[in-house]
Coordinates of C-alpha atoms and ligand atoms in Angstrom, one line a residue:
M1 CA -4.4 83.9 -2.7
T2 CA -1.1 82.5 -4.3
L3 CA -0.4 78.9 -4.1
A4 CA 2.9 77.6 -2.9
N5 CA 2.7 73.9 -2.2
F6 CA 3.4 72.1 -5.4
G7 CA 2.8 68.4 -6.0
L8 CA 3.7 66.7 -9.2
Y9 CA 2.4 63.3 -10.3
G10 CA 3.8 61.3 -13.0
L11 CA 7.8 61.1 -13.6
G12 CA 8.1 60.0 -17.2
T13 CA 10.1 62.3 -19.5
M14 CA 7.9 65.5 -19.5
G15 CA 6.9 65.0 -15.6
T16 CA 10.7 64.7 -14.7
A17 CA 11.6 67.7 -16.7
L18 CA 9.0 70.0 -15.3
A19 CA 9.8 68.6 -12.0
H20 CA 13.4 69.7 -12.3
N21 CA 12.3 73.2 -13.8
I22 CA 9.9 73.7 -10.9
A23 CA 12.4 72.5 -8.0
E24 CA 15.3 74.5 -9.7
T25 CA 13.4 77.8 -9.9
G26 CA 13.1 77.4 -6.2
F27 CA 9.7 76.1 -5.4
D28 CA 9.3 73.3 -2.8
L29 CA 8.3 70.4 -4.7
H30 CA 6.3 67.1 -3.7
V31 CA 6.7 64.3 -6.4
A32 CA 4.9 60.8 -6.7
S33 CA 4.5 58.7 -10.0
Y34 CA 2.3 55.6 -10.8
K35 CA 5.5 53.8 -12.0
K36 CA 7.8 52.7 -9.3
E37 CA 10.7 52.6 -11.8
D38 CA 10.1 56.3 -12.8
M39 CA 10.3 57.3 -9.0
D40 CA 13.4 55.2 -8.4
S41 CA 15.3 57.1 -11.6
F42 CA 14.0 60.3 -10.4
V43 CA 15.3 59.9 -7.0
A44 CA 18.6 58.2 -8.7
A45 CA 19.2 61.5 -10.8
A46 CA 18.7 64.0 -7.8
P47 CA 22.1 64.9 -7.3
T48 CA 22.4 66.0 -10.9
F49 CA 19.9 68.8 -10.2
K50 CA 19.9 71.6 -7.6
G51 CA 16.3 71.8 -6.4
D52 CA 14.8 69.9 -3.4
F53 CA 12.0 67.6 -3.4
T54 CA 10.2 65.3 -1.2
G55 CA 8.9 62.0 -2.8
H56 CA 6.0 60.1 -2.0
D57 CA 4.9 56.4 -2.7
S58 CA 1.3 57.4 -4.1
L59 CA -0.9 60.3 -5.2
A60 CA -2.9 59.9 -2.1
N61 CA 0.0 60.0 0.3
M62 CA 1.5 63.0 -1.3
I63 CA -1.6 65.0 -1.1
R64 CA -2.2 63.9 2.6
D65 CA 1.5 64.7 3.7
M66 CA 1.4 68.1 1.9
P67 CA 0.3 71.3 3.5
A68 CA -2.7 73.0 2.3
P69 CA -3.6 74.6 0.1
R70 CA -2.0 72.5 -2.7
A71 CA -1.5 72.4 -6.5
I72 CA -1.2 69.1 -7.8
I73 CA 0.0 68.7 -11.4
F74 CA -0.6 65.8 -13.5
L75 CA 1.8 64.6 -16.1
I76 CA 0.3 61.4 -16.9
P77 CA -1.4 60.1 -20.0
A78 CA -4.4 61.6 -21.4
G79 CA -7.9 59.8 -21.2
Q80 CA -8.7 57.3 -18.5
A81 CA -5.6 57.7 -16.5
I82 CA -6.6 61.3 -15.6
D83 CA -10.2 60.3 -14.5
D84 CA -8.4 57.6 -12.3
A85 CA -5.8 60.1 -10.9
I86 CA -8.8 62.6 -10.3
A87 CA -10.9 59.8 -8.4
A88 CA -7.8 59.0 -6.3
A89 CA -7.1 62.4 -5.4
K90 CA -10.4 63.9 -4.7
P91 CA -11.1 62.2 -1.4
H92 CA -8.0 64.1 0.1
M93 CA -8.7 67.4 -1.5
L94 CA -9.8 70.3 0.4
P95 CA -11.3 73.6 -0.7
G96 CA -8.6 75.9 -2.1
D97 CA -6.7 72.9 -3.4
V98 CA -6.3 72.8 -7.2
L99 CA -5.9 69.9 -9.8
I100 CA -3.8 70.7 -13.1
D101 CA -4.0 68.4 -16.0
A102 CA -0.6 69.4 -18.0
G103 CA -1.1 66.7 -20.5
N104 CA -2.4 66.7 -24.0
S105 CA -6.0 66.3 -22.9
D106 CA -9.1 66.5 -25.0
F107 CA -10.4 69.8 -24.4
Q108 CA -14.1 68.4 -24.1
D109 CA -12.7 65.7 -21.4
T110 CA -11.4 69.1 -19.6
R111 CA -14.5 70.8 -19.9
R112 CA -16.3 67.8 -18.1
R113 CA -13.9 67.4 -15.6
A114 CA -13.8 71.1 -14.8
A115 CA -17.5 71.2 -14.3
D116 CA -17.7 68.0 -12.1
L117 CA -14.8 69.3 -9.9
E118 CA -16.2 72.8 -9.6
A119 CA -19.6 71.4 -8.8
S120 CA -17.9 69.8 -5.5
G121 CA -16.2 73.2 -4.7
L122 CA -12.8 72.0 -6.0
A123 CA -10.6 73.8 -8.6
Y124 CA -9.6 72.4 -11.8
M125 CA -7.0 73.7 -14.4
G126 CA -6.4 72.2 -18.0
M127 CA -2.9 73.5 -19.1
G128 CA -1.5 73.2 -22.4
V129 CA 2.4 72.6 -22.1
S130 CA 4.6 72.9 -25.2
G131 CA 8.3 72.6 -26.0
G132 CA 8.9 68.7 -25.3
E133 CA 11.4 67.7 -22.9
F134 CA 13.9 70.3 -23.4
G135 CA 10.9 73.1 -23.0
A136 CA 9.8 71.6 -20.0
R137 CA 13.0 71.4 -18.5
T138 CA 14.3 75.0 -19.2
G139 CA 11.1 77.1 -19.9
P140 CA 7.8 75.9 -21.7
S141 CA 4.9 77.7 -23.3
M142 CA 2.1 77.3 -21.4
M143 CA -1.6 77.7 -22.1
V144 CA -3.8 77.8 -19.1
G145 CA -7.6 77.1 -19.0
G146 CA -9.8 77.5 -16.0
T147 CA -11.1 80.2 -13.8
A148 CA -9.4 83.4 -13.3
S149 CA -8.7 82.9 -9.6
V150 CA -7.0 79.8 -10.0
W151 CA -4.8 81.4 -12.7
E152 CA -4.0 84.2 -10.2
A153 CA -3.4 81.7 -7.6
M154 CA -0.9 79.8 -10.0
R155 CA 0.4 82.7 -11.9
P156 CA 3.7 83.4 -9.8
M157 CA 5.0 79.9 -10.1
L158 CA 3.9 79.4 -13.8
E159 CA 5.5 82.6 -14.8
A160 CA 8.8 81.7 -13.2
I161 CA 9.2 78.2 -14.7
S162 CA 7.9 79.5 -18.2
A163 CA 9.9 80.5 -21.3
K164 CA 10.3 84.2 -21.7
F165 CA 10.3 86.1 -25.1
E166 CA 12.3 89.3 -24.7
G167 CA 11.5 89.1 -21.0
V168 CA 7.7 88.4 -21.1
P169 CA 6.6 85.1 -19.7
C170 CA 5.3 82.5 -22.4
V171 CA 2.3 81.7 -20.3
D172 CA -1.0 83.3 -20.1
H173 CA -4.7 82.4 -18.9
V174 CA -6.5 82.0 -22.3
G175 CA -10.0 81.2 -21.2
S176 CA -12.3 79.0 -18.9
D177 CA -12.4 75.3 -18.6
G178 CA -11.2 73.3 -21.8
A179 CA -9.6 76.6 -23.4
G180 CA -6.1 75.9 -22.3
H181 CA -6.2 72.4 -23.8
F182 CA -7.9 73.5 -27.1
V183 CA -5.4 76.2 -27.7
K184 CA -2.8 73.5 -27.1
T185 CA -4.5 71.1 -29.6
M186 CA -4.5 73.9 -32.2
H187 CA -0.9 74.4 -31.6
N188 CA -0.5 70.9 -32.5
G189 CA -2.8 70.9 -35.5
I190 CA -0.4 74.0 -36.9
E191 CA 2.5 72.1 -35.9
Y192 CA 1.4 69.1 -37.9
A193 CA 1.2 71.2 -40.8
D194 CA 4.4 72.9 -40.4
M195 CA 6.2 69.8 -40.0
Q196 CA 4.8 68.2 -43.1
L197 CA 5.5 71.4 -45.1
L198 CA 9.0 71.1 -44.2
A199 CA 9.3 67.4 -45.0
E200 CA 7.5 68.2 -48.3
S201 CA 10.2 70.8 -49.0
Y202 CA 12.9 68.2 -48.1
G203 CA 11.3 65.7 -50.3
L204 CA 11.2 68.0 -53.3
M205 CA 14.6 69.5 -53.0
R206 CA 16.1 65.8 -52.6
R207 CA 14.0 64.2 -55.3
G208 CA 13.3 67.0 -57.6
L209 CA 16.1 69.3 -57.2
G210 CA 18.6 66.6 -56.8
M211 CA 20.1 68.1 -53.6
T212 CA 22.0 65.7 -50.9
T213 CA 20.4 65.7 -47.3
A214 CA 23.4 67.9 -46.3
E215 CA 22.8 70.5 -48.8
I216 CA 19.1 70.5 -47.8
G217 CA 20.4 70.9 -44.2
A218 CA 22.4 74.0 -45.1
E219 CA 19.8 75.3 -47.2
F220 CA 17.4 75.1 -44.1
V221 CA 20.2 76.8 -42.1
R222 CA 19.9 79.6 -44.6
W223 CA 16.2 79.9 -44.1
N224 CA 16.6 80.0 -40.6
D225 CA 18.2 83.5 -41.2
G226 CA 15.2 85.0 -42.9
P227 CA 11.5 84.9 -42.7
M228 CA 11.2 81.3 -42.3
R229 CA 13.3 81.4 -38.8
S230 CA 11.9 78.9 -36.6
Y231 CA 12.4 76.2 -34.2
L232 CA 11.1 73.6 -36.6
V233 CA 13.4 74.8 -39.5
E234 CA 16.3 74.7 -37.1
I235 CA 15.9 71.4 -35.9
S236 CA 15.1 70.0 -39.4
A237 CA 18.5 71.3 -40.4
E238 CA 20.1 69.6 -37.6
V239 CA 18.4 66.2 -38.2
L240 CA 19.3 66.4 -42.1
Q241 CA 22.9 67.1 -41.2
T242 CA 23.4 64.4 -38.9
V243 CA 25.2 61.1 -39.9
D244 CA 24.6 57.7 -38.6
P245 CA 27.8 56.4 -36.9
K246 CA 26.9 53.0 -37.7
T247 CA 26.6 53.2 -41.5
D248 CA 28.1 56.5 -42.0
K249 CA 25.0 57.5 -44.3
P250 CA 22.8 60.6 -43.4
L251 CA 20.9 59.7 -40.4
V252 CA 17.5 60.2 -42.0
D253 CA 18.2 57.5 -44.7
V254 CA 18.2 55.0 -41.7
I255 CA 15.0 56.2 -40.1
V256 CA 11.9 54.2 -41.0
D257 CA 9.5 56.4 -42.8
T258 CA 6.4 55.9 -41.0
A259 CA 5.4 58.9 -38.7
G260 CA 3.7 58.2 -35.4
Q261 CA 0.9 60.4 -33.8
K262 CA -0.7 60.6 -30.4
G263 CA -3.8 62.3 -31.7
T264 CA -3.8 66.1 -31.2
G265 CA -3.3 66.7 -35.1
R266 CA -6.1 64.4 -35.8
W267 CA -8.3 66.3 -33.0
T268 CA -7.6 69.5 -34.6
A269 CA -9.0 68.2 -37.9
I270 CA -12.1 66.9 -36.2
E271 CA -12.8 70.0 -34.5
A272 CA -12.4 72.0 -37.5
Q273 CA -15.0 69.7 -39.2
K274 CA -17.2 70.2 -36.0
L275 CA -16.8 73.9 -36.1
G276 CA -17.2 74.3 -39.8
V277 CA -13.8 76.0 -40.2
A278 CA -11.7 74.9 -43.6
A279 CA -8.3 73.6 -42.0
G280 CA -7.2 71.8 -45.2
T281 CA -3.5 72.2 -44.4
V282 CA -4.0 70.2 -41.1
E283 CA -6.2 67.6 -42.5
A284 CA -3.6 67.0 -45.4
A285 CA -0.6 66.7 -42.6
V286 CA -2.9 64.2 -40.8
G287 CA -3.4 62.4 -43.9
A288 CA 0.2 62.5 -44.9
R289 CA 1.0 60.8 -41.6
V290 CA -1.7 58.2 -42.0
W291 CA -0.3 57.0 -45.5
S292 CA 3.3 57.3 -43.9
A293 CA 2.0 54.6 -41.6
G294 CA 0.9 52.5 -44.7
R295 CA 4.3 51.4 -45.5
E296 CA 3.6 48.0 -46.8
A297 CA 0.8 49.3 -49.1
R298 CA 3.0 52.1 -50.3
E299 CA 5.5 49.5 -51.6
V300 CA 2.7 47.6 -53.3
G301 CA 1.6 50.7 -54.8
E302 CA 4.9 51.7 -56.1
E303 CA 5.6 48.1 -57.7
I304 CA 2.3 48.1 -59.4
F305 CA 2.4 51.8 -60.8
A306 CA 6.2 52.2 -60.9
P307 CA 5.7 56.2 -61.3
A308 CA 8.4 58.2 -62.7
R309 CA 9.3 61.0 -60.4
G310 CA 10.9 63.6 -62.6
A311 CA 13.4 66.4 -61.9
V312 CA 11.7 69.8 -61.3
D313 CA 12.9 73.2 -62.5
L314 CA 13.1 75.1 -59.1
T315 CA 15.5 76.8 -56.9
P316 CA 15.8 76.3 -53.1
A317 CA 15.1 80.0 -53.0
Q318 CA 11.7 79.5 -54.5
M319 CA 11.2 76.5 -52.1
E320 CA 11.5 78.9 -49.4
Q321 CA 9.1 81.4 -50.6
A322 CA 6.4 78.6 -51.1
A323 CA 7.0 77.2 -47.9
L324 CA 6.4 80.8 -46.3
A325 CA 3.3 81.2 -48.3
A326 CA 2.0 77.7 -47.1
R327 CA 3.1 78.6 -43.5
I328 CA 0.9 81.8 -43.3
I329 CA -1.9 79.9 -44.9
G330 CA -1.5 77.2 -42.3
H331 CA -1.3 79.7 -39.4
S332 CA -4.3 81.5 -40.9
Q333 CA -6.4 78.2 -40.7
G334 CA -5.2 77.5 -37.2
F335 CA -5.9 81.0 -35.8
D336 CA -9.5 80.8 -37.5
L337 CA -10.2 77.7 -35.8
L338 CA -9.4 79.5 -32.4
A339 CA -11.6 82.2 -33.4
S340 CA -14.5 80.0 -34.0
A341 CA -14.1 77.7 -31.1
S342 CA -13.9 80.9 -28.7
E343 CA -17.3 82.1 -30.0
E344 CA -18.7 78.7 -29.7
F345 CA -17.5 77.8 -26.2
D346 CA -17.6 81.5 -25.0
W347 CA -13.9 82.0 -24.2
H348 CA -13.2 85.4 -25.4
L349 CA -9.6 84.1 -26.6
D350 CA -7.3 86.8 -27.3
L351 CA -5.6 85.6 -30.6
S352 CA -2.8 88.1 -30.2
R353 CA -2.0 86.6 -26.6
C354 CA -2.0 83.2 -28.0
A355 CA 0.4 84.3 -30.7
E356 CA 2.7 86.0 -28.1
I357 CA 2.8 82.9 -25.8
W358 CA 4.0 80.8 -28.7
R359 CA 6.9 83.0 -29.4
A360 CA 9.2 81.2 -27.2
G361 CA 9.2 77.8 -25.6
C362 CA 7.0 75.8 -27.9
I363 CA 7.4 73.7 -30.9
I364 CA 6.0 76.4 -33.4
R365 CA 8.1 79.2 -32.1
S366 CA 8.9 81.3 -35.2
D367 CA 9.7 84.6 -36.3
L368 CA 6.0 84.9 -37.9
L369 CA 4.3 84.9 -34.7
S370 CA 5.2 88.5 -33.7
G371 CA 3.7 89.6 -37.0
I372 CA 0.8 87.5 -36.1
A373 CA 0.2 89.1 -32.7
K374 CA 0.3 92.5 -34.4
A375 CA -2.0 91.5 -37.1
F376 CA -4.8 90.4 -34.6
R377 CA -4.2 93.4 -32.4
N378 CA -5.1 95.4 -35.6
A379 CA -8.4 93.0 -36.3
P380 CA -7.8 91.8 -39.7
P381 CA -10.3 91.9 -42.8
A382 CA -13.0 89.2 -42.1
G383 CA -11.0 88.1 -39.0
L384 CA -8.6 86.2 -41.3
L385 CA -4.9 86.5 -40.6
A386 CA -4.1 85.8 -44.4
Y387 CA -6.1 89.2 -45.0
A388 CA -4.2 91.4 -42.6
P389 CA -2.2 93.8 -44.6
E390 CA 1.2 92.7 -43.6
M391 CA 0.3 89.1 -44.3
A392 CA -1.6 89.7 -47.4
A393 CA 1.5 91.7 -48.9
T394 CA 3.7 88.7 -48.2
L395 CA 1.1 86.3 -49.8
K396 CA 0.9 88.4 -52.8
D397 CA 4.6 88.0 -53.4
T398 CA 4.9 84.3 -52.5
V399 CA 1.7 82.7 -53.6
P400 CA 2.7 83.0 -57.2
V401 CA 5.8 81.0 -56.2
L402 CA 3.7 78.6 -54.2
R403 CA 1.9 78.0 -57.2
A404 CA 4.7 77.6 -59.4
V405 CA 6.2 75.1 -56.8
V406 CA 2.8 73.2 -56.4
S407 CA 2.5 72.8 -60.3
A408 CA 6.1 71.7 -60.9
A409 CA 5.9 69.2 -57.9
I410 CA 2.5 67.7 -59.0
S411 CA 3.6 67.5 -62.8
A412 CA 6.7 65.3 -61.8
G413 CA 4.8 63.2 -59.6
H414 CA 5.9 64.5 -56.0
P415 CA 3.4 64.4 -53.2
V416 CA 3.0 68.2 -51.7
P417 CA -0.4 67.7 -49.8
V418 CA 0.2 70.5 -47.6
M419 CA 1.4 72.9 -50.0
T420 CA -1.5 71.6 -52.3
A421 CA -4.1 72.4 -49.7
A422 CA -2.7 75.8 -48.7
L423 CA -2.9 76.8 -52.3
A424 CA -6.3 75.5 -52.9
W425 CA -7.7 77.6 -49.8
F426 CA -6.1 80.5 -50.9
D427 CA -7.6 80.0 -54.7
G428 CA -11.0 79.4 -52.8
M429 CA -11.0 82.1 -50.7
T430 CA -9.8 84.7 -53.2
Q431 CA -12.5 84.0 -55.4
A432 CA -15.9 86.3 -54.7
R433 CA -18.1 84.1 -56.9
G434 CA -17.3 80.3 -56.6
T435 CA -19.2 77.4 -57.9
A436 CA -21.5 76.2 -55.1
D437 CA -24.3 77.9 -57.2
L438 CA -24.0 74.4 -58.7
I439 CA -24.0 72.5 -55.5
Q440 CA -27.1 74.3 -54.5
G441 CA -28.8 73.7 -57.7
Q442 CA -27.8 69.9 -57.4
R443 CA -29.2 69.8 -53.6
D444 CA -32.3 71.5 -54.7
F445 CA -32.8 69.1 -57.8
F446 CA -32.5 66.0 -55.7
G447 CA -33.9 66.9 -52.3
R448 CA -35.7 70.4 -52.7
H449 CA -33.3 71.9 -50.3
G450 CA -34.1 75.3 -51.8
F451 CA -31.5 78.0 -52.8
A452 CA -31.0 81.8 -52.4
R453 CA -31.4 83.9 -55.5
V454 CA -28.7 86.6 -56.3
D455 CA -31.6 88.8 -57.0
G456 CA -33.1 88.3 -53.7
G457 CA -35.0 85.9 -51.5
T458 CA -34.2 82.3 -50.1
G459 CA -36.0 79.1 -50.3
H460 CA -36.4 79.0 -54.1
H461 CA -37.0 75.8 -55.9
G462 CA -36.2 74.8 -59.7
P463 CA -37.9 75.1 -62.1
W464 CA -36.4 71.5 -63.1
A465 CA -37.5 69.4 -65.6
E466 CA -39.1 66.1 -64.6
Ligands
LIG501 C1 4.9 70.2 -28.0 C2 4.5 68.9 -28.7 C3 4.3 67.6 -27.8 C4 4.1 66.4 -28.8 C5 2.8 66.2 -29.2 C6 2.7 65.8 -30.8 O1 4.2 71.1 -28.0 O2 5.6 69.9 -27.0 O3 3.3 69.2 -29.6 O4 3.0 67.9 -27.2 O5 5.1 66.5 -29.7 O6 2.4 65.1 -28.3 O7 3.0 64.5 -30.7 P1 2.6 63.4 -31.8 O8 3.3 64.0 -33.4 O9 2.9 62.2 -31.4 O10 1.1 63.7 -32.1

C-alpha cells in the first residue's frame, strides 16, 4: 500500500522548507503548527511557491480532516515536544496511519516510541533528514528507520522529494525502529569532526602560515577541485571570502568565536563510549566546541600564560593532505560506530548504502563517499574503512604529512585537536603490540583483575612483591 495523504506538523525553518518541497513536488499536503505565527507566515508566503496545501489550526484537527490512511510528519523540537505531539495525535489515528519524526531525535527515544505505537497497532517512522533549510527545500538526504512495510508505503513520496546523486535518490530504509535517527546522529558526529578539521586548517593557515582569510578562502576553493571536494569545504570558502558590509572586514572577524551545539555531536561521542568504539575525532570536535563556548575563561587563560604562537613552516598543499588523512580517519571512526550499533541493535545496516545516501543533499556530502561505498562493498580488513586498500593507499601518502602538520602545529602552540586525535588513532591502530600490557599489570597489581599471557591462558596473577 502506498500512502498519498500527507500532513506536516511544525512550520519552523525546516518544516516550512520540507512542506514547500513536498507540495511543489506535486503531493497533496496538509499543514499545521504549534506556533500560530509560523502558520501565519506560511500562509503569507503561499503565493511564492507552486504547490497546494490545506492549513489547519491544530494537529488533532489536521488529522481528523484528512482522509485515511494518513502520514503525519513531525518537524518539531526533539524531546518532550515529540511525546506531546504523539499523545495529541494518537486518539485520532487509525490502523494504517503513520507518524513520522523527521527531527534530530535521540535514537533511544525513537526505539521507545516505535515500540509503544507498534504495540497499539500504529506505525512509527524515525527519519533522519540532512541538508539544512536548502536541502529540505530542494532535496534532502534521508535515513529511514522503521518497519519495511512503512518504508514501502512512504517510499514513492520520499524518493520524489529527496536529493539525487547521478539520478539515484538519496534516501533509503536503513533499519528498524531507531536506526534512521542513529545513522543521522552518526552523520552529525562526522559533520562535527569535519567542521572542526576545517576550522583547524583555517586557524593554522591564518596564524601559522600568515595567510589572509581571502587567501584561505581561495585555497579552500582549490581544495574543492581535488580529493577534499565537499559541501563543507565549499561553504567554508564562501564564508571566508565574505566581507562584512558594516565594517568592511572579513565577516569571520566580526563573528564571535563560540560555537553552539544542539546535542547530536555529543550524542555520537556518548554512543561511542557506550558501544566501546574509539571515536576520538568526534570527541575532540565536541570538546573544541565546549572550550569555544568558554570565551571568558579563554581570555583569562591567554592573559595568565600569554603563550607565544609562532609561525609554522608548512605549505597550504601540506594542509590539504593532512586534512584528507584526518577526514578519512574521522569517517572510519564514524562508520565503525555504525557497524557496532548495527550489531548491538540488530539493524543489519548496509554501510555502503549509508555512504551512498550521503553523496548528495546532506551536510557531509563529499567525493570521499563514493570511495567509502565501494570500500564497504568489498568488506575492508577488520571491518575498518581506513584499512580498505584504496583508503590505506591514500593514508600511506597522507599520514606522514598529517604527522608533519600536527608536529609543527603543536610545537608552535596552535591547537589542532581533531588532527591530533586522528593521528593518535592511526598510531595506536597500526601498532600490533601496544602498551596495555602495563595497564593489565597495574590492574592485576591493585585489584587482582587477572591477565592473559602471550604464551597461553587467561586469569593469571602476579607474582607481585608485597
Ligand atoms: C544536517 C545538520 C542539521 C543541524 C544539526 C547540527 O544534517 O542538516 O546536521 O541537522 O545542523 O542540528 O546542529 P548543531 O551544530 O547545532 O549541533
